[in-house]
Amino acid sequence: MKTKSIYKIPQGKLLKISLNYNEKTNKIIDLIITGDFFAYPEEGIEIIEKKLKNIVMENDILYKKIESIIKKNMIQFIGLDSEGITNGIMMCKK
Amino acid sequence: MSEKWRLLQTGYKNAYTNMAIDRAVMVSHSMKAVPPTVRFYGWKPSAISIGYFQSLDDEVELETCNKLKIDYVRRITGGGAVFHDNELTYSIVISESHPSISKNILDSYGRICGAIVKGLNNIGIESIYAPINDIISNGKKISGNAQTRKKKTVLQHGTILTDVDVEKMFSVLKVPNEKIKDKLISNVKERVTSIKHILGEDISFNEIADSMKKGFEEEFNIDLYKGELTKEEMELTKKFENECFSSYDWNHRR
């Protein structure tokens, strides 16, 4: 199912998620993360998009997965955080 | 004796060339081929730049831009969509390891914005840095800024608004909901200001550039000497302009 969300990160920037997920398995097929935030290095967002494929759309699972990708790839956000991306993705289900 | 940094005054150029020059200088400095560099420039024709992570289709009224001959380009820096119409744009390229540049990204925004704050003060405008990436005067935004770091090199560029036409701006930038467009326009009019609005008169591009030059010299305790792009930088500019910034794939990648 293709869906979108727009989420204003508290004290941060505007996050827009375009998501394609499998309703039966509750897993992400693919997603695009856009918005006016900053990420260092910028390629970090593409890494997150790639690594979230096939991940189950549950709050805790998503949050932990995003945190581990950020830590492993030393990604730094300004105006965005793991919680924000998790919330943006979960909003796509509502 | 003060450290000497290069000053580039490249005048008015189109969006693709402007973004290509900033990237070329960044690459050139990362290879230690040129000193830290401050650049002042304008946009002709007027243009929209979108942040690296933004979707072009989500942010820009492409048909209106084509009709009005307004360029659009994706930046290599994050941040939001900007309509470059009446403004002076600056960029600074400097090594991440320079003692004046904090490892902390937000602190380095503050330091570089400090040069713009001092520059504005030189023309009689009081302003402060407002994190994440704005400079405000009397609570209203007068400058927006964006930074990237690649190959241990910092590029920060930003706008200094000389005048604002909010109606024109919203004819080329997409609004999330057409029904609230009027409200959005009046909100932005309340939140954004310009040099002309504050001083009640037009100040020339060159006069603002001179004030900003002094602002950078004061903030970083340096001397800016007037320089030119090197031959290699000109070649890189052409390459980045053709292969990246003017290409459909780059601008529509999100």
Tab-separated table of C-alpha atoms in Angstrom:
chain	number	residue	atom	x	y	z
A	1	MET	CA	0.000	0.000	0.000
A	2	LYS	CA	1.329	3.428	-0.939
A	3	THR	CA	0.872	6.143	1.653
A	4	LYS	CA	2.340	9.471	2.811
A	5	SER	CA	2.773	11.434	6.003
A	6	ILE	CA	3.823	14.942	6.954
A	7	TYR	CA	5.207	15.350	10.460
A	8	LYS	CA	6.638	18.454	12.124
A	9	ILE	CA	9.466	17.342	14.391
A	10	PRO	CA	9.012	19.055	17.790
A	11	GLN	CA	11.601	21.913	17.887
A	12	GLY	CA	12.789	20.646	14.526
A	13	LYS	CA	12.028	20.601	10.835
A	14	LEU	CA	9.268	19.256	8.591
A	15	LEU	CA	9.542	15.574	7.703
A	16	LYS	CA	7.680	14.031	4.768
A	17	ILE	CA	7.566	10.264	4.283
A	18	SER	CA	6.393	8.447	1.162
A	19	LEU	CA	5.955	4.802	2.071
A	20	ASN	CA	5.080	1.615	0.291
A	21	TYR	CA	4.286	-1.257	2.678
A	22	ASN	CA	2.836	-4.723	2.606
A	23	GLU	CA	-0.392	-4.731	4.614
A	24	LYS	CA	-0.353	-8.507	5.046
A	25	THR	CA	3.174	-8.816	6.419
A	26	ASN	CA	3.216	-5.322	7.972
A	27	LYS	CA	6.685	-4.813	6.435
A	28	ILE	CA	8.153	-1.824	4.611
A	29	ILE	CA	8.627	-2.389	0.865
A	30	ASP	CA	10.360	0.949	0.298
A	31	LEU	CA	10.283	4.529	1.532
A	32	ILE	CA	11.517	7.996	0.647
A	33	ILE	CA	12.396	10.447	3.412
A	34	THR	CA	12.153	14.113	2.387
A	35	GLY	CA	12.060	17.433	4.201
A	36	ASP	CA	13.948	20.578	5.178
A	37	PHE	CA	16.121	18.952	7.848
A	38	PHE	CA	19.928	18.496	7.819
A	39	ALA	CA	21.838	15.202	7.947
A	40	TYR	CA	25.609	14.719	8.084
A	41	PRO	CA	26.714	13.035	5.963
A	42	GLU	CA	23.805	13.622	3.587
A	43	GLU	CA	24.121	10.074	2.219
A	44	GLY	CA	22.982	8.882	5.659
A	45	ILE	CA	19.348	9.354	4.636
A	46	GLU	CA	19.800	7.069	1.625
A	47	ILE	CA	21.390	4.456	3.906
A	48	ILE	CA	18.406	4.638	6.278
A	49	GLU	CA	15.963	4.317	3.347
A	50	LYS	CA	17.805	1.227	2.103
A	51	LYS	CA	18.197	-0.453	5.492
A	52	LEU	CA	14.546	-0.004	6.489
A	53	LYS	CA	13.321	-2.182	3.610
A	54	ASN	CA	11.633	-5.340	4.922
A	55	ILE	CA	11.492	-4.013	8.487
A	56	VAL	CA	8.268	-4.604	10.446
A	57	MET	CA	6.265	-1.444	10.999
A	58	GLU	CA	6.166	-1.465	14.780
A	59	ASN	CA	7.231	1.501	16.835
A	60	ASP	CA	9.943	-0.128	18.990
A	61	ILE	CA	11.389	-2.236	16.176
A	62	LEU	CA	11.638	0.782	13.845
A	63	TYR	CA	13.124	3.066	16.496
A	64	LYS	CA	15.804	0.549	17.502
A	65	LYS	CA	16.666	-0.190	13.875
A	66	ILE	CA	17.004	3.523	13.012
A	67	GLU	CA	19.114	4.147	16.142
A	68	SER	CA	21.455	1.296	15.195
A	69	ILE	CA	21.834	2.553	11.593
A	70	ILE	CA	22.622	6.060	12.871
A	71	LYS	CA	25.193	4.763	15.360
A	72	LYS	CA	26.844	2.396	12.890
A	73	ASN	CA	27.114	5.009	10.127
A	74	MET	CA	27.870	7.939	12.467
A	75	ILE	CA	24.963	9.964	11.055
A	76	GLN	CA	24.233	13.285	12.710
A	77	PHE	CA	20.872	15.024	12.350
A	78	ILE	CA	19.860	18.628	12.846
A	79	GLY	CA	16.124	19.238	13.020
A	80	LEU	CA	15.390	15.509	12.829
A	81	ASP	CA	15.790	12.483	15.106
A	82	SER	CA	15.141	8.736	15.251
A	83	GLU	CA	11.892	9.266	17.132
A	84	GLY	CA	10.723	11.697	14.441
A	85	ILE	CA	11.442	9.271	11.602
A	86	THR	CA	9.696	6.479	13.551
A	87	ASN	CA	6.654	8.694	14.159
A	88	GLY	CA	6.598	9.804	10.520
A	89	ILE	CA	6.619	6.193	9.329
A	90	MET	CA	3.989	5.060	11.850
A	91	MET	CA	1.741	7.978	10.818
A	92	CYS	CA	1.642	6.482	7.328
A	93	LYS	CA	-0.383	3.584	8.743
A	94	LYS	CA	-3.134	5.767	10.207
B	1	MET	CA	49.398	39.492	11.475
B	2	SER	CA	45.924	38.441	10.385
B	3	GLU	CA	45.336	35.319	8.332
B	4	LYS	CA	44.504	36.021	4.678
B	5	TRP	CA	41.419	34.479	3.115
B	6	ARG	CA	40.255	34.823	-0.470
B	7	LEU	CA	37.195	36.909	-1.377
B	8	LEU	CA	35.264	36.072	-4.547
B	9	GLN	CA	32.745	38.528	-5.947
B	10	THR	CA	31.178	36.601	-8.792
B	11	GLY	CA	28.251	38.941	-9.464
B	12	TYR	CA	24.913	37.672	-10.777
B	13	LYS	CA	24.842	34.175	-12.289
B	14	ASN	CA	22.225	31.543	-12.988
B	15	ALA	CA	21.273	28.958	-10.362
B	16	TYR	CA	23.288	26.083	-11.868
B	17	THR	CA	26.501	28.109	-12.127
B	18	ASN	CA	26.052	29.513	-8.619
B	19	MET	CA	25.680	26.090	-7.038
B	20	ALA	CA	28.487	24.681	-9.202
B	21	ILE	CA	30.913	27.419	-8.097
B	22	ASP	CA	30.235	26.743	-4.399
B	23	ARG	CA	30.868	23.031	-4.953
B	24	ALA	CA	33.987	23.666	-7.074
B	25	VAL	CA	35.503	25.913	-4.391
B	26	MET	CA	34.679	23.281	-1.762
B	27	VAL	CA	36.434	20.542	-3.742
B	28	SER	CA	39.373	22.815	-4.512
B	29	HIS	CA	39.809	23.787	-0.839
B	30	SER	CA	39.535	20.150	0.265
B	31	MET	CA	42.559	19.453	-1.986
B	32	LYS	CA	44.381	22.381	-0.333
B	33	ALA	CA	44.590	24.159	-3.709
B	34	VAL	CA	42.990	27.407	-2.455
B	35	PRO	CA	42.767	29.239	0.893
B	36	PRO	CA	39.561	29.560	2.952
B	37	THR	CA	37.172	31.451	0.696
B	38	VAL	CA	34.239	33.807	1.197
B	39	ARG	CA	32.040	34.538	-1.797
B	40	PHE	CA	29.256	37.054	-2.436
B	41	TYR	CA	26.841	36.544	-5.307
B	42	GLY	CA	23.392	37.147	-6.762
B	43	TRP	CA	20.980	35.190	-8.980
B	44	LYS	CA	20.021	36.069	-12.533
B	45	PRO	CA	17.432	34.957	-13.472
B	46	SER	CA	15.680	34.711	-10.097
B	47	ALA	CA	15.652	31.121	-8.925
B	48	ILE	CA	14.427	28.639	-6.361
B	49	SER	CA	16.904	26.425	-4.594
B	50	ILE	CA	15.593	23.430	-2.702
B	51	GLY	CA	17.317	21.567	0.110
B	52	TYR	CA	19.188	18.353	-0.667
B	53	PHE	CA	16.453	16.202	0.921
B	54	GLN	CA	13.412	17.969	-0.481
B	55	SER	CA	11.165	16.742	-3.261
B	56	LEU	CA	11.185	19.165	-6.188
B	57	ASP	CA	7.585	18.331	-7.114
B	58	ASP	CA	6.432	18.803	-3.501
B	59	GLU	CA	8.060	22.214	-3.121
B	60	VAL	CA	8.045	24.028	-6.459
B	61	GLU	CA	5.320	25.170	-8.874
B	62	LEU	CA	7.302	24.018	-11.878
B	63	GLU	CA	4.856	25.273	-14.531
B	64	THR	CA	4.756	28.760	-13.027
B	65	CYS	CA	8.553	28.808	-12.812
B	66	ASN	CA	8.856	27.818	-16.470
B	67	LYS	CA	6.324	30.484	-17.460
B	68	LEU	CA	8.091	33.209	-15.433
B	69	LYS	CA	11.546	31.952	-16.498
B	70	ILE	CA	12.560	31.251	-12.912
B	71	ASP	CA	15.257	28.584	-12.545
B	72	TYR	CA	15.121	25.819	-9.963
B	73	VAL	CA	18.009	23.815	-8.574
B	74	ARG	CA	18.724	21.266	-5.854
B	75	ARG	CA	21.448	22.329	-3.406
B	76	ILE	CA	24.092	20.033	-1.915
B	77	THR	CA	23.079	21.440	1.487
B	78	GLY	CA	19.994	20.486	3.461
B	79	GLY	CA	17.358	22.935	4.627
B	80	GLY	CA	14.306	24.381	2.950
B	81	ALA	CA	13.250	25.844	-0.376
B	82	VAL	CA	14.400	29.428	-0.964
B	83	PHE	CA	13.204	31.912	-3.570
B	84	HIS	CA	16.314	33.869	-4.580
B	85	ASP	CA	15.006	37.172	-5.880
B	86	ASN	CA	16.185	40.287	-4.063
B	87	GLU	CA	19.086	39.236	-1.931
B	88	LEU	CA	22.797	38.976	-1.476
B	89	THR	CA	23.965	35.389	-1.104
B	90	TYR	CA	27.187	34.474	0.651
B	91	SER	CA	29.153	31.282	0.873
B	92	ILE	CA	32.138	30.318	2.973
B	93	VAL	CA	34.405	27.340	2.381
B	94	ILE	CA	36.829	26.417	5.127
B	95	SER	CA	38.510	23.341	6.524
B	96	GLU	CA	36.704	21.504	9.312
B	97	SER	CA	39.973	21.522	11.250
B	98	HIS	CA	40.424	25.317	11.102
B	99	PRO	CA	40.640	26.618	14.697
B	100	SER	CA	37.745	29.030	14.046
B	101	ILE	CA	35.403	26.185	13.092
B	102	SER	CA	33.811	24.146	15.858
B	103	LYS	CA	33.448	20.387	15.456
B	104	ASN	CA	29.923	20.956	16.758
B	105	ILE	CA	27.843	21.768	13.678
B	106	LEU	CA	25.328	24.053	15.407
B	107	ASP	CA	28.161	26.001	17.067
B	108	SER	CA	29.790	26.481	13.658
B	109	TYR	CA	26.498	27.767	12.225
B	110	GLY	CA	26.457	30.288	15.053
B	111	ARG	CA	30.050	31.374	14.413
B	112	ILE	CA	29.602	31.866	10.663
B	113	CYS	CA	26.246	33.587	11.186
B	114	GLY	CA	28.143	35.866	13.573
B	115	ALA	CA	29.906	37.325	10.522
B	116	ILE	CA	26.540	38.100	8.895
B	117	VAL	CA	25.222	39.608	12.157
B	118	LYS	CA	28.298	41.885	12.274
B	119	GLY	CA	27.870	42.731	8.591
B	120	LEU	CA	24.245	43.718	9.138
B	121	ASN	CA	25.293	45.763	12.145
B	122	ASN	CA	27.680	47.676	9.851
B	123	ILE	CA	24.681	48.935	7.862
B	124	GLY	CA	22.741	49.777	11.021
B	125	ILE	CA	20.684	46.602	11.457
B	126	GLU	CA	20.692	44.758	14.769
B	127	SER	CA	20.197	41.031	14.481
B	128	ILE	CA	20.915	37.755	16.254
B	129	TYR	CA	21.529	34.142	15.249
B	130	ALA	CA	18.382	32.066	15.829
B	131	PRO	CA	19.135	28.331	15.792
B	132	ILE	CA	18.791	26.129	13.831
B	133	ASN	CA	19.749	28.148	10.775
B	134	ASP	CA	18.222	31.631	10.770
B	135	ILE	CA	19.273	35.177	11.575
B	136	ILE	CA	16.499	37.387	12.904
B	137	SER	CA	16.064	41.104	13.353
B	138	ASN	CA	13.330	42.313	15.710
B	139	GLY	CA	12.030	38.760	15.805
B	140	LYS	CA	11.738	38.487	12.010
B	141	LYS	CA	13.860	36.352	9.694
B	142	ILE	CA	16.321	38.285	7.530
B	143	SER	CA	18.713	35.465	6.645
B	144	GLY	CA	18.542	31.705	6.147
B	145	ASN	CA	21.646	29.512	6.115
B	146	ALA	CA	22.623	25.951	5.217
B	147	GLN	CA	25.790	23.960	5.823
B	148	THR	CA	27.304	20.760	4.506
B	149	ARG	CA	30.561	19.033	5.392
B	150	LYS	CA	32.389	16.823	2.921
B	151	LYS	CA	36.001	15.613	2.795
B	152	LYS	CA	36.772	17.458	6.039
B	153	THR	CA	35.615	20.723	4.437
B	154	VAL	CA	32.750	22.992	5.475
B	155	LEU	CA	30.551	24.821	2.977
B	156	GLN	CA	27.962	27.168	4.398
B	157	HIS	CA	25.864	29.385	2.202
B	158	GLY	CA	23.044	31.706	3.070
B	159	THR	CA	20.816	34.541	1.976
B	160	ILE	CA	20.621	38.108	3.198
B	161	LEU	CA	17.250	39.474	2.142
B	162	THR	CA	17.395	42.915	0.577
B	163	ASP	CA	13.675	43.004	-0.279
B	164	VAL	CA	10.807	40.498	-0.182
B	165	ASP	CA	7.829	39.982	-2.464
B	166	VAL	CA	5.835	37.382	-0.533
B	167	GLU	CA	3.043	37.113	-3.148
B	168	LYS	CA	5.575	36.373	-5.891
B	169	MET	CA	7.344	33.926	-3.604
B	170	PHE	CA	4.145	31.943	-3.043
B	171	SER	CA	3.324	31.923	-6.740
B	172	VAL	CA	6.425	29.773	-7.317
B	173	LEU	CA	6.641	27.814	-4.056
B	174	LYS	CA	3.998	25.181	-3.370
B	175	VAL	CA	1.847	25.558	-0.281
B	176	PRO	CA	0.555	22.439	1.494
B	177	ASN	CA	-3.042	23.615	1.366
B	178	GLU	CA	-4.390	26.149	-1.163
B	179	LYS	CA	-7.234	27.024	1.227
B	180	ILE	CA	-4.831	28.501	3.758
B	181	LYS	CA	-2.607	30.238	1.192
B	182	ASP	CA	-3.818	33.755	2.135
B	183	LYS	CA	-3.235	33.063	5.826
B	184	LEU	CA	0.202	31.639	5.034
B	185	ILE	CA	1.112	34.747	3.042
B	186	SER	CA	0.089	37.053	5.895
B	187	ASN	CA	1.969	34.829	8.405
B	188	VAL	CA	5.133	34.982	6.327
B	189	LYS	CA	4.771	38.755	5.930
B	190	GLU	CA	4.743	38.947	9.742
B	191	ARG	CA	7.714	36.597	10.140
B	192	VAL	CA	10.080	37.759	7.376
B	193	THR	CA	11.838	41.088	6.948
B	194	SER	CA	14.475	42.624	4.685
B	195	ILE	CA	17.148	45.318	4.632
B	196	LYS	CA	14.822	47.620	2.667
B	197	HIS	CA	11.954	47.064	5.078
B	198	ILE	CA	14.079	47.836	8.137
B	199	LEU	CA	16.053	50.793	6.763
B	200	GLY	CA	13.237	52.186	4.608
B	201	GLU	CA	15.555	52.542	1.625
B	202	ASP	CA	17.409	50.516	-0.978
B	203	ILE	CA	21.048	49.766	-0.232
B	204	SER	CA	23.171	48.716	-3.190
B	205	PHE	CA	24.426	45.152	-3.601
B	206	ASN	CA	28.035	46.419	-3.445
B	207	GLU	CA	27.456	48.379	-0.246
B	208	ILE	CA	25.945	45.313	1.437
B	209	ALA	CA	28.813	43.152	0.156
B	210	ASP	CA	31.360	45.638	1.600
B	211	SER	CA	29.606	45.521	4.991
B	212	MET	CA	29.536	41.720	4.921
B	213	LYS	CA	33.239	41.626	3.996
B	214	LYS	CA	33.995	43.696	7.104
B	215	GLY	CA	31.666	41.429	9.097
B	216	PHE	CA	33.685	38.346	8.128
B	217	GLU	CA	36.983	40.142	8.817
B	218	GLU	CA	35.781	41.198	12.278
B	219	GLU	CA	34.260	37.844	13.222
B	220	PHE	CA	37.232	35.725	12.142
B	221	ASN	CA	40.027	38.288	12.666
B	222	ILE	CA	41.202	37.861	9.068
B	223	ASP	CA	41.934	39.927	5.975
B	224	LEU	CA	39.878	39.159	2.873
B	225	TYR	CA	41.775	39.820	-0.357
B	226	LYS	CA	40.007	40.056	-3.680
B	227	GLY	CA	40.684	36.905	-5.708
B	228	GLU	CA	39.436	35.005	-8.728
B	229	LEU	CA	38.428	31.419	-9.395
B	230	THR	CA	41.439	29.327	-10.427
B	231	LYS	CA	41.513	27.644	-13.840
B	232	GLU	CA	40.842	24.285	-12.147
B	233	GLU	CA	37.881	25.758	-10.256
B	234	MET	CA	36.444	27.131	-13.506
B	235	GLU	CA	36.767	23.696	-15.112
B	236	LEU	CA	35.163	22.033	-12.090
B	237	THR	CA	32.360	24.606	-12.175
B	238	LYS	CA	31.571	23.740	-15.793
B	239	LYS	CA	31.667	20.031	-15.010
B	240	PHE	CA	29.364	20.311	-11.970
B	241	GLU	CA	27.028	22.666	-13.809
B	242	ASN	CA	26.615	20.303	-16.779
B	243	GLU	CA	26.761	16.943	-15.049
B	244	CYS	CA	24.919	17.805	-11.857
B	245	PHE	CA	23.093	21.049	-11.174
B	246	SER	CA	21.433	21.576	-14.557
B	247	SER	CA	20.550	17.908	-14.968
B	248	TYR	CA	17.039	16.496	-14.703
B	249	ASP	CA	18.283	13.506	-12.687
B	250	TRP	CA	19.883	15.643	-9.980
B	251	ASN	CA	17.039	18.104	-9.620
B	252	HIS	CA	14.299	15.458	-9.678
B	253	ARG	CA	16.131	12.856	-7.615
B	254	ARG	CA	13.589	13.233	-4.789
